[in-house]
Structure formats: structure tokens, C-alpha cells
mmCIF file of C-alpha atoms in Angstrom:
data_model
loop_
_atom_site.group_PDB
_atom_site.id
_atom_site.type_symbol
_atom_site.label_atom_id
_atom_site.label_comp_id
_atom_site.label_asym_id
_atom_site.label_seq_id
_atom_site.Cartn_x
_atom_site.Cartn_y
_atom_site.Cartn_z
ATOM 1 C CA UNK A 1 129.250 77.039 77.611
ATOM 2 C CA UNK A 2 127.856 80.473 78.787
ATOM 3 C CA UNK A 3 128.617 81.591 82.309
ATOM 4 C CA UNK A 4 125.010 82.339 83.090
ATOM 5 C CA UNK A 5 121.651 81.304 81.500
ATOM 6 C CA UNK A 6 118.751 83.794 81.452
ATOM 7 C CA UNK A 7 115.232 82.317 81.505
ATOM 8 C CA UNK A 8 112.173 84.410 80.418
ATOM 9 C CA UNK A 9 108.701 82.716 80.517
ATOM 10 C CA UNK A 10 106.298 84.389 78.104
ATOM 11 C CA UNK A 11 102.483 84.402 78.133
ATOM 12 C CA UNK A 12 100.636 87.113 76.253
ATOM 13 C CA UNK A 13 103.226 89.874 76.999
ATOM 14 C CA UNK A 14 103.537 91.217 73.421
ATOM 15 C CA UNK A 15 103.206 94.879 74.690
ATOM 16 C CA UNK A 16 106.341 94.642 76.804
ATOM 17 C CA UNK A 17 108.488 91.860 75.258
ATOM 18 C CA UNK A 18 110.517 94.185 73.025
ATOM 19 C CA UNK A 19 111.760 96.358 75.915
ATOM 20 C CA UNK A 20 112.293 93.410 78.227
ATOM 21 C CA UNK A 21 114.424 91.428 75.791
ATOM 22 C CA UNK A 22 116.371 94.553 74.754
ATOM 23 C CA UNK A 23 117.262 95.144 78.373
ATOM 24 C CA UNK A 24 118.889 91.740 78.426
ATOM 25 C CA UNK A 25 120.769 92.137 75.105
ATOM 26 C CA UNK A 26 122.085 95.531 76.386
ATOM 27 C CA UNK A 27 123.786 93.959 79.456
ATOM 28 C CA UNK A 28 127.443 94.937 79.998
ATOM 29 C CA UNK A 29 128.188 91.299 80.895
ATOM 30 C CA UNK A 30 127.784 89.433 77.664
ATOM 31 C CA UNK A 31 128.633 85.806 78.315
ATOM 32 C CA UNK A 32 125.111 84.555 78.603
ATOM 33 C CA UNK A 33 122.397 82.605 76.794
ATOM 34 C CA UNK A 34 118.796 83.750 76.673
ATOM 35 C CA UNK A 35 116.128 81.122 76.812
ATOM 36 C CA UNK A 36 112.701 82.427 75.823
ATOM 37 C CA UNK A 37 109.774 80.104 76.522
ATOM 38 C CA UNK A 38 106.434 80.864 74.863
ATOM 39 C CA UNK A 39 103.891 79.316 77.019
ATOM 40 C CA UNK A 40 100.942 79.096 74.570
ATOM 41 C CA UNK A 41 100.522 82.828 74.073
ATOM 42 C CA UNK A 42 97.398 83.817 72.005
ATOM 43 C CA UNK A 43 98.743 87.223 71.086
ATOM 44 C CA UNK A 44 101.658 87.944 68.802
ATOM 45 C CA UNK A 45 104.344 87.194 71.562
ATOM 46 C CA UNK A 46 105.876 84.360 69.521
ATOM 47 C CA UNK A 47 106.161 86.509 66.503
ATOM 48 C CA UNK A 48 108.046 89.156 68.522
ATOM 49 C CA UNK A 49 110.371 86.429 69.923
ATOM 50 C CA UNK A 50 111.349 85.233 66.400
ATOM 51 C CA UNK A 51 112.049 88.915 65.464
ATOM 52 C CA UNK A 52 115.326 88.778 67.394
ATOM 53 C CA UNK A 53 118.296 87.221 65.642
ATOM 54 C CA UNK A 54 121.017 87.243 68.407
ATOM 55 C CA UNK A 55 122.924 83.977 68.405
ATOM 56 C CA UNK A 56 122.621 83.798 72.220
ATOM 57 C CA UNK A 57 118.891 83.403 72.023
ATOM 58 C CA UNK A 58 117.039 80.096 72.195
ATOM 59 C CA UNK A 59 113.257 79.925 71.732
ATOM 60 C CA UNK A 60 111.052 77.166 73.165
ATOM 61 C CA UNK A 61 107.448 77.037 72.039
ATOM 62 C CA UNK A 62 105.055 74.951 74.081
ATOM 63 C CA UNK A 63 101.337 74.549 74.863
ATOM 64 C CA UNK A 64 100.259 76.528 77.929
ATOM 65 C CA UNK A 65 101.585 74.886 81.079
ATOM 66 C CA UNK A 66 101.532 77.634 83.618
ATOM 67 C CA UNK A 67 104.321 79.807 85.108
ATOM 68 C CA UNK A 68 105.884 77.300 87.419
ATOM 69 C CA UNK A 69 106.382 74.557 84.809
ATOM 70 C CA UNK A 70 107.474 77.075 82.201
ATOM 71 C CA UNK A 71 110.257 78.388 84.549
ATOM 72 C CA UNK A 72 111.248 74.758 85.329
ATOM 73 C CA UNK A 73 111.392 73.956 81.650
ATOM 74 C CA UNK A 74 113.700 76.932 80.969
ATOM 75 C CA UNK A 75 115.979 76.045 83.887
ATOM 76 C CA UNK A 76 116.288 72.413 82.860
ATOM 77 C CA UNK A 77 117.132 73.444 79.263
ATOM 78 C CA UNK A 78 119.850 75.802 80.456
ATOM 79 C CA UNK A 79 123.520 75.126 79.587
ATOM 80 C CA UNK A 80 124.999 77.111 82.427
ATOM 81 C CA UNK A 81 125.015 76.110 86.081
ATOM 82 C CA UNK A 82 124.094 79.623 87.084
ATOM 83 C CA UNK A 83 120.561 80.823 86.189
ATOM 84 C CA UNK A 84 118.873 84.222 86.354
ATOM 85 C CA UNK A 85 115.135 84.705 85.962
ATOM 86 C CA UNK A 86 113.412 87.618 84.232
ATOM 87 C CA UNK A 87 109.632 88.094 83.889
ATOM 88 C CA UNK A 88 108.489 89.067 80.386
ATOM 89 C CA UNK A 89 107.125 92.553 81.492
ATOM 90 C CA UNK A 90 110.126 93.552 83.693
ATOM 91 C CA UNK A 91 113.307 95.341 82.808
ATOM 92 C CA UNK A 92 117.030 94.946 83.739
ATOM 93 C CA UNK A 93 119.373 97.916 84.049
ATOM 94 C CA UNK A 94 122.592 97.332 82.117
ATOM 95 C CA UNK A 95 124.666 96.214 85.091
ATOM 96 C CA UNK A 96 122.243 93.546 86.397
ATOM 97 C CA UNK A 97 124.132 90.449 85.210
ATOM 98 C CA UNK A 98 127.482 91.997 86.106
ATOM 99 C CA UNK A 99 126.293 92.499 89.728
ATOM 100 C CA UNK A 100 125.039 88.903 89.851
ATOM 101 C CA UNK A 101 128.285 87.474 88.543
ATOM 102 C CA UNK A 102 130.339 89.492 91.116
ATOM 103 C CA UNK A 103 127.997 88.350 93.892
ATOM 104 C CA UNK A 104 128.597 84.751 93.028
ATOM 105 C CA UNK A 105 132.382 85.320 92.832
ATOM 106 C CA UNK A 106 132.371 87.120 96.151
ATOM 107 C CA UNK A 107 130.131 84.552 97.991
ATOM 108 C CA UNK A 108 130.952 81.161 96.603
ATOM 109 C CA UNK A 109 129.105 79.536 99.685
ATOM 110 C CA UNK A 110 125.742 80.889 98.436
ATOM 111 C CA UNK A 111 123.397 79.087 96.063
ATOM 112 C CA UNK A 112 120.801 81.912 95.958
ATOM 113 C CA UNK A 113 121.481 85.462 94.842
ATOM 114 C CA UNK A 114 119.570 88.723 94.463
ATOM 115 C CA UNK A 115 119.738 92.351 93.830
ATOM 116 C CA UNK A 116 117.730 95.504 94.618
ATOM 117 C CA UNK A 117 114.722 96.521 92.564
ATOM 118 C CA UNK A 118 112.230 99.275 92.121
ATOM 119 C CA UNK A 119 108.578 99.333 91.145
ATOM 120 C CA UNK A 120 107.654 100.805 87.725
ATOM 121 C CA UNK A 121 104.226 102.129 87.015
ATOM 122 C CA UNK A 122 102.328 103.072 83.782
ATOM 123 C CA UNK A 123 102.463 106.673 84.906
ATOM 124 C CA UNK A 124 106.266 106.468 84.622
ATOM 125 C CA UNK A 125 106.719 106.784 88.421
ATOM 126 C CA UNK A 126 109.456 104.696 90.029
ATOM 127 C CA UNK A 127 109.023 103.532 93.683
ATOM 128 C CA UNK A 128 111.489 101.800 95.960
ATOM 129 C CA UNK A 129 110.055 98.957 98.095
ATOM 130 C CA UNK A 130 109.915 99.120 101.781
ATOM 131 C CA UNK A 131 112.312 96.617 103.190
ATOM 132 C CA UNK A 132 113.274 95.635 106.715
ATOM 133 C CA UNK A 133 116.973 95.996 105.920
ATOM 134 C CA UNK A 134 119.723 98.321 107.095
ATOM 135 C CA UNK A 135 122.896 96.925 105.340
ATOM 136 C CA UNK A 136 123.875 98.986 102.286
ATOM 137 C CA UNK A 137 126.546 96.799 100.753
ATOM 138 C CA UNK A 138 126.675 93.298 99.330
ATOM 139 C CA UNK A 139 126.440 90.634 102.099
ATOM 140 C CA UNK A 140 125.159 87.227 103.040
ATOM 141 C CA UNK A 141 121.627 87.604 104.386
ATOM 142 C CA UNK A 142 121.265 86.225 107.893
ATOM 143 C CA UNK A 143 117.408 86.109 108.036
ATOM 144 C CA UNK A 144 115.517 86.396 104.708
ATOM 145 C CA UNK A 145 112.201 86.114 106.381
ATOM 146 C CA UNK A 146 112.733 88.986 108.755
ATOM 147 C CA UNK A 147 114.105 91.323 105.949
ATOM 148 C CA UNK A 148 111.003 90.470 103.824
ATOM 149 C CA UNK A 149 108.279 91.214 106.345
ATOM 150 C CA UNK A 150 107.097 94.365 104.614
ATOM 151 C CA UNK A 151 107.893 93.728 100.972
ATOM 152 C CA UNK A 152 110.034 91.016 99.344
ATOM 153 C CA UNK A 153 113.755 91.451 99.660
ATOM 154 C CA UNK A 154 114.058 89.927 96.133
ATOM 155 C CA UNK A 155 111.680 89.386 93.243
ATOM 156 C CA UNK A 156 111.924 86.762 90.507
ATOM 157 C CA UNK A 157 113.406 89.256 88.014
ATOM 158 C CA UNK A 158 116.137 90.136 90.495
ATOM 159 C CA UNK A 159 116.908 86.538 91.415
ATOM 160 C CA UNK A 160 119.585 84.042 90.375
ATOM 161 C CA UNK A 161 120.506 80.592 91.666
ATOM 162 C CA UNK A 162 122.744 77.583 91.076
ATOM 163 C CA UNK A 163 121.324 74.783 89.015
ATOM 164 C CA UNK A 164 122.434 72.359 91.784
ATOM 165 C CA UNK A 165 120.430 74.326 94.401
ATOM 166 C CA UNK A 166 117.367 74.551 92.150
ATOM 167 C CA UNK A 167 117.284 70.786 91.567
ATOM 168 C CA UNK A 168 117.871 70.055 95.263
ATOM 169 C CA UNK A 169 114.575 71.847 96.177
ATOM 170 C CA UNK A 170 112.765 70.533 93.057
ATOM 171 C CA UNK A 171 112.258 73.912 91.438
ATOM 172 C CA UNK A 172 108.919 75.678 91.305
ATOM 173 C CA UNK A 173 105.934 73.601 92.413
ATOM 174 C CA UNK A 174 103.377 73.023 89.678
ATOM 175 C CA UNK A 175 100.155 73.046 91.758
ATOM 176 C CA UNK A 176 100.863 76.538 93.007
ATOM 177 C CA UNK A 177 99.517 79.290 90.833
ATOM 178 C CA UNK A 178 99.745 82.207 93.332
ATOM 179 C CA UNK A 179 102.980 83.148 95.124
ATOM 180 C CA UNK A 180 105.116 80.505 93.367
ATOM 181 C CA UNK A 181 108.125 82.665 94.000
ATOM 182 C CA UNK A 182 107.219 82.883 97.666
ATOM 183 C CA UNK A 183 107.096 79.144 98.053
ATOM 184 C CA UNK A 184 110.375 78.837 96.121
ATOM 185 C CA UNK A 185 112.186 81.420 98.191
ATOM 186 C CA UNK A 186 110.993 79.935 101.437
ATOM 187 C CA UNK A 187 112.408 76.507 100.419
ATOM 188 C CA UNK A 188 115.623 78.039 99.099
ATOM 189 C CA UNK A 189 116.273 80.170 102.192
ATOM 190 C CA UNK A 190 115.619 77.235 104.476
ATOM 191 C CA UNK A 191 118.275 75.183 102.637
ATOM 192 C CA UNK A 192 120.829 77.630 101.246
ATOM 193 C CA UNK A 193 122.733 80.852 101.821
ATOM 194 C CA UNK A 194 121.488 84.040 100.088
ATOM 195 C CA UNK A 195 123.993 86.569 98.754
ATOM 196 C CA UNK A 196 122.375 90.020 98.241
ATOM 197 C CA UNK A 197 123.399 93.302 96.812
ATOM 198 C CA UNK A 198 120.987 96.138 97.561
ATOM 199 C CA UNK A 199 122.050 97.977 94.369
ATOM 200 C CA UNK A 200 118.968 98.548 92.225
ATOM 201 C CA UNK A 201 119.533 96.646 88.959
ATOM 202 C CA UNK A 202 115.982 95.767 87.795
ATOM 203 C CA UNK A 203 112.526 97.297 87.488
ATOM 204 C CA UNK A 204 109.318 95.542 88.391
ATOM 205 C CA UNK A 205 106.400 96.636 86.238
ATOM 206 C CA UNK A 206 103.282 96.785 88.497
ATOM 207 C CA UNK A 207 99.627 96.283 87.630
ATOM 208 C CA UNK A 208 99.793 95.157 84.036
ATOM 209 C CA UNK A 209 97.361 92.698 82.236
ATOM 210 C CA UNK A 210 97.985 88.940 82.595
ATOM 211 C CA UNK A 211 100.072 89.525 85.705
ATOM 212 C CA UNK A 212 99.553 87.163 88.621
ATOM 213 C CA UNK A 213 99.161 90.093 90.980
ATOM 214 C CA UNK A 214 96.266 91.506 89.015
ATOM 215 C CA UNK A 215 94.232 88.214 89.024
ATOM 216 C CA UNK A 216 91.724 87.166 91.701
ATOM 217 C CA UNK A 217 93.597 85.361 94.476
ATOM 218 C CA UNK A 218 90.503 83.306 95.342
ATOM 219 C CA UNK A 219 90.879 81.652 91.922
ATOM 220 C CA UNK A 220 94.481 80.698 92.461
ATOM 221 C CA UNK A 221 96.158 77.976 94.440
ATOM 222 C CA UNK A 222 98.389 79.418 97.271
ATOM 223 C CA UNK A 223 101.389 77.584 98.804
ATOM 224 C CA UNK A 224 100.697 75.135 101.584
ATOM 225 C CA UNK A 225 101.756 77.390 104.397
ATOM 226 C CA UNK A 226 100.506 75.090 107.146
ATOM 227 C CA UNK A 227 102.635 72.240 105.973
ATOM 228 C CA UNK A 228 105.734 74.540 105.906
ATOM 229 C CA UNK A 229 105.030 75.709 109.524
ATOM 230 C CA UNK A 230 104.574 72.108 110.759
ATOM 231 C CA UNK A 231 107.880 71.220 109.222
ATOM 232 C CA UNK A 232 109.608 74.197 110.830
ATOM 233 C CA UNK A 233 107.854 74.582 114.241
ATOM 234 C CA UNK A 234 110.775 76.503 115.973
ATOM 235 C CA UNK A 235 111.499 78.992 113.209
ATOM 236 C CA UNK A 236 110.112 82.193 114.695
ATOM 237 C CA UNK A 237 110.835 84.606 111.786
ATOM 238 C CA UNK A 238 109.370 82.162 109.274
ATOM 239 C CA UNK A 239 106.225 81.852 111.483
ATOM 240 C CA UNK A 240 105.816 85.673 111.397
ATOM 241 C CA UNK A 241 106.516 85.853 107.702
ATOM 242 C CA UNK A 242 103.871 83.279 106.803
ATOM 243 C CA UNK A 243 101.350 84.870 109.164
ATOM 244 C CA UNK A 244 101.679 88.165 107.197
ATOM 245 C CA UNK A 245 101.224 86.230 103.913
ATOM 246 C CA UNK A 246 97.978 84.735 105.421
ATOM 247 C CA UNK A 247 96.984 88.270 106.416
ATOM 248 C CA UNK A 248 97.409 89.683 102.994
ATOM 249 C CA UNK A 249 95.461 86.648 101.478
ATOM 250 C CA UNK A 250 92.641 87.274 103.998
ATOM 251 C CA UNK A 251 92.348 90.865 102.867
ATOM 252 C CA UNK A 252 92.305 89.830 99.184
ATOM 253 C CA UNK A 253 89.630 87.173 99.824
ATOM 254 C CA UNK A 254 87.370 89.571 101.635
ATOM 255 C CA UNK A 255 87.892 92.269 99.010
ATOM 256 C CA UNK A 256 86.967 89.732 96.303
ATOM 257 C CA UNK A 257 83.855 88.812 98.141
ATOM 258 C CA UNK A 258 84.975 85.260 99.103
ATOM 259 C CA UNK A 259 83.938 85.385 102.719
ATOM 260 C CA UNK A 260 84.018 81.587 102.805
ATOM 261 C CA UNK A 261 87.761 81.513 102.069
ATOM 262 C CA UNK A 262 88.360 84.553 104.259
ATOM 263 C CA UNK A 263 86.785 82.878 107.281
ATOM 264 C CA UNK A 264 88.533 79.644 106.753
ATOM 265 C CA UNK A 265 91.988 81.313 106.456
ATOM 266 C CA UNK A 266 91.334 83.762 109.260
ATOM 267 C CA UNK A 267 91.012 80.827 111.676
ATOM 268 C CA UNK A 268 94.598 79.892 110.800
ATOM 269 C CA UNK A 269 95.910 83.356 111.294
ATOM 270 C CA UNK A 270 97.891 84.253 114.336
ATOM 271 C CA UNK A 271 96.541 87.806 115.213
ATOM 272 C CA UNK A 272 99.321 88.466 117.686
ATOM 273 C CA UNK A 273 101.736 89.334 114.871
ATOM 274 C CA UNK A 274 99.461 92.104 113.555
ATOM 275 C CA UNK A 275 99.497 95.767 114.553
ATOM 276 C CA UNK A 276 96.383 97.751 115.399
ATOM 277 C CA UNK A 277 96.040 99.073 111.841
ATOM 278 C CA UNK A 278 96.118 95.494 110.379
ATOM 279 C CA UNK A 279 93.629 94.174 112.877
ATOM 280 C CA UNK A 280 91.255 97.024 111.950
ATOM 281 C CA UNK A 281 91.644 96.179 108.253
ATOM 282 C CA UNK A 282 91.157 92.516 108.867
ATOM 283 C CA UNK A 283 87.797 93.112 110.556
ATOM 284 C CA UNK A 284 86.676 96.050 108.389
ATOM 285 C CA UNK A 285 83.686 95.810 106.131
ATOM 286 C CA UNK A 286 84.337 94.759 102.506
ATOM 287 C CA UNK A 287 83.360 98.148 101.041
ATOM 288 C CA UNK A 288 85.976 99.923 103.135
ATOM 289 C CA UNK A 289 88.653 97.511 101.918
ATOM 290 C CA UNK A 290 87.656 98.154 98.264
ATOM 291 C CA UNK A 291 87.862 101.936 98.732
ATOM 292 C CA UNK A 292 91.216 101.669 100.485
ATOM 293 C CA UNK A 293 92.595 99.402 97.697
ATOM 294 C CA UNK A 294 91.527 101.783 95.014
ATOM 295 C CA UNK A 295 92.986 104.745 96.918
ATOM 296 C CA UNK A 296 96.244 102.851 97.413
ATOM 297 C CA UNK A 297 96.589 102.063 93.684
ATOM 298 C CA UNK A 298 95.850 105.719 92.875
ATOM 299 C CA UNK A 299 98.631 106.850 95.208
ATOM 300 C CA UNK A 300 101.137 104.139 94.041
ATOM 301 C CA UNK A 301 100.774 105.252 90.440
ATOM 302 C CA UNK A 302 101.720 108.707 91.597
ATOM 303 C CA UNK A 303 104.721 107.698 93.539
ATOM 304 C CA UNK A 304 103.265 107.469 97.085
ATOM 305 C CA UNK A 305 103.051 104.278 99.141
ATOM 306 C CA UNK A 306 100.256 103.705 101.631
ATOM 307 C CA UNK A 307 100.976 100.747 103.967
ATOM 308 C CA UNK A 308 99.558 98.919 106.927
ATOM 309 C CA UNK A 309 102.980 98.528 108.514
#
């Protein structure tokens, strides 16, 4: 039995698969299995998957079921009780699995694990995320929601978890098609300890085709944030974290011209958590938001971050 199972869901990512899979096979820690799930791709992704002959690779070919179910399928098929996720367009640095294994050995009380990451753009620029975190060494995170107020402390490609923990929170929720990882990480951090090493071991490829972040948010199903808040009424940092998620969704809805969804969600938003810049953007005309979004993307691709925080 391998010490860790690696799960990669694949949907129309032929342009990136070779580099992604090679980054796994190049890991210094070698006692792993690699589960590749082709989720009904219509490009030549499946052909690329079959082009690898490593004995540690298993391929599952299925009709399209969506990201949540595909991740669940991979985890349930895993032989190890320790699972790492990797998106099909992201990249691991050679020490990623080694860092995760050491994290688990150092913090046996944890069921959730994560490492540092950096954003990778088509221009070749690398950009570190802005985190609300001061600790520079491996540690148990005391408040995931506070550390993730600006940007996520961990991303799916930098995340690992025990199979027992995954099953306890019933994995990724199928109805959710936007921020599946946000919902999963909320449930995981409400129930388990998170061990985190800020060392950068993975690269998140930003703004690529068929990526959830590039799709219209108004056409996707977001997590049921209201139900989460009602179940945890006294959790202050969770409240603030979710309000910021609602704020970002409001901005997306207005930018996409869905003023009906914008108005509905704005009524649920607690404006007291927002700063002056965020309140201005929330009430700004749609055209201004579109211009700002284009300018932000232009700067990001050149290694500069413009933020409302």
C-alpha cells in the first residue's frame, strides 16, 4: 500500500496535463499512487493520460460528473489513508509530497494539511498570495478563517487530508459548482486541526480556459453560507470570512450584469466588516467594476497585485 494517494481530476486540460503529471512523477518522495480521473473530456486529455506508463498511475475514465464528484471518486478509489489533491493545470515543486509527509509525522493530531503556494501567470510571472499570517515555520493553525481573510491560506493543489477525516465530513458537496474547496475547507476546519507549512511547494496557474475562476459566477451554485452561519452563530472569524466571500460574489454578480442576484445577496451582507474601499466598490457602477477588473488582471499578469484590502 502506498503511503499517500494523489488525486488529479481532469476535464479538458490537455494543454497542461503533461507538465502537471511530470511534476508528480518528479517528486523526491516516491511512495505514492497517482489516480487520474478523466471526467468526460472532449479534447485529447484521455490520450495524454494513457501516454504515461508509470506503474504508480491508475486511470479512471467516466462520463462528466463535475469537479466535486470527480474528486470524491478519486478519494474513494485511493489505497492510502492519506490523500493529496492536485488540479490538472497546476504544478508541484519536487519537495511537495516530502513536505506533506513530514507535516503529518510532526502533527499526528491533525487531519488536514497544507503548504504554501504561488500564483503562476501565462506571462511567466510568479506572485505570492497576500495572507493574514505571521508564522514562518510549520505549525498547527489556530484560526484558518482569520488567516484566509485576504486570500486562501491553502488551495486544493496544496492540500492533503486523512481519508477518515474526508469521510467524516462527507467529502465535496455535489450541488456546489463554485467554491467547492471553500465549502470543504470550512467544514474541515470546523471539525479538524490543520497543520500548515508556509514553504512554497506548488504553483497555481491563474486565468486558464475551463477553470472555475474564469467562469461566470452567476451561472454556478455557491455554498449555502447562510446555513453555515446559522449552525455556528458564535464563530466570529467564520462570520467575517463568509461576509467577505459574499462581498466578492456581489462584485462578480454586478460585473456580470446580474443585478437581481447582486441585490438579493447584498441584503445578506454585513457591511460592518468592509473597509471604505470595499464599500465604494460594492456601490460603484458596473462599468467602473469592469474597468477595474481588466486593470487588475493586466497588473497581475505583470506581477503586481491590486487589492481592496
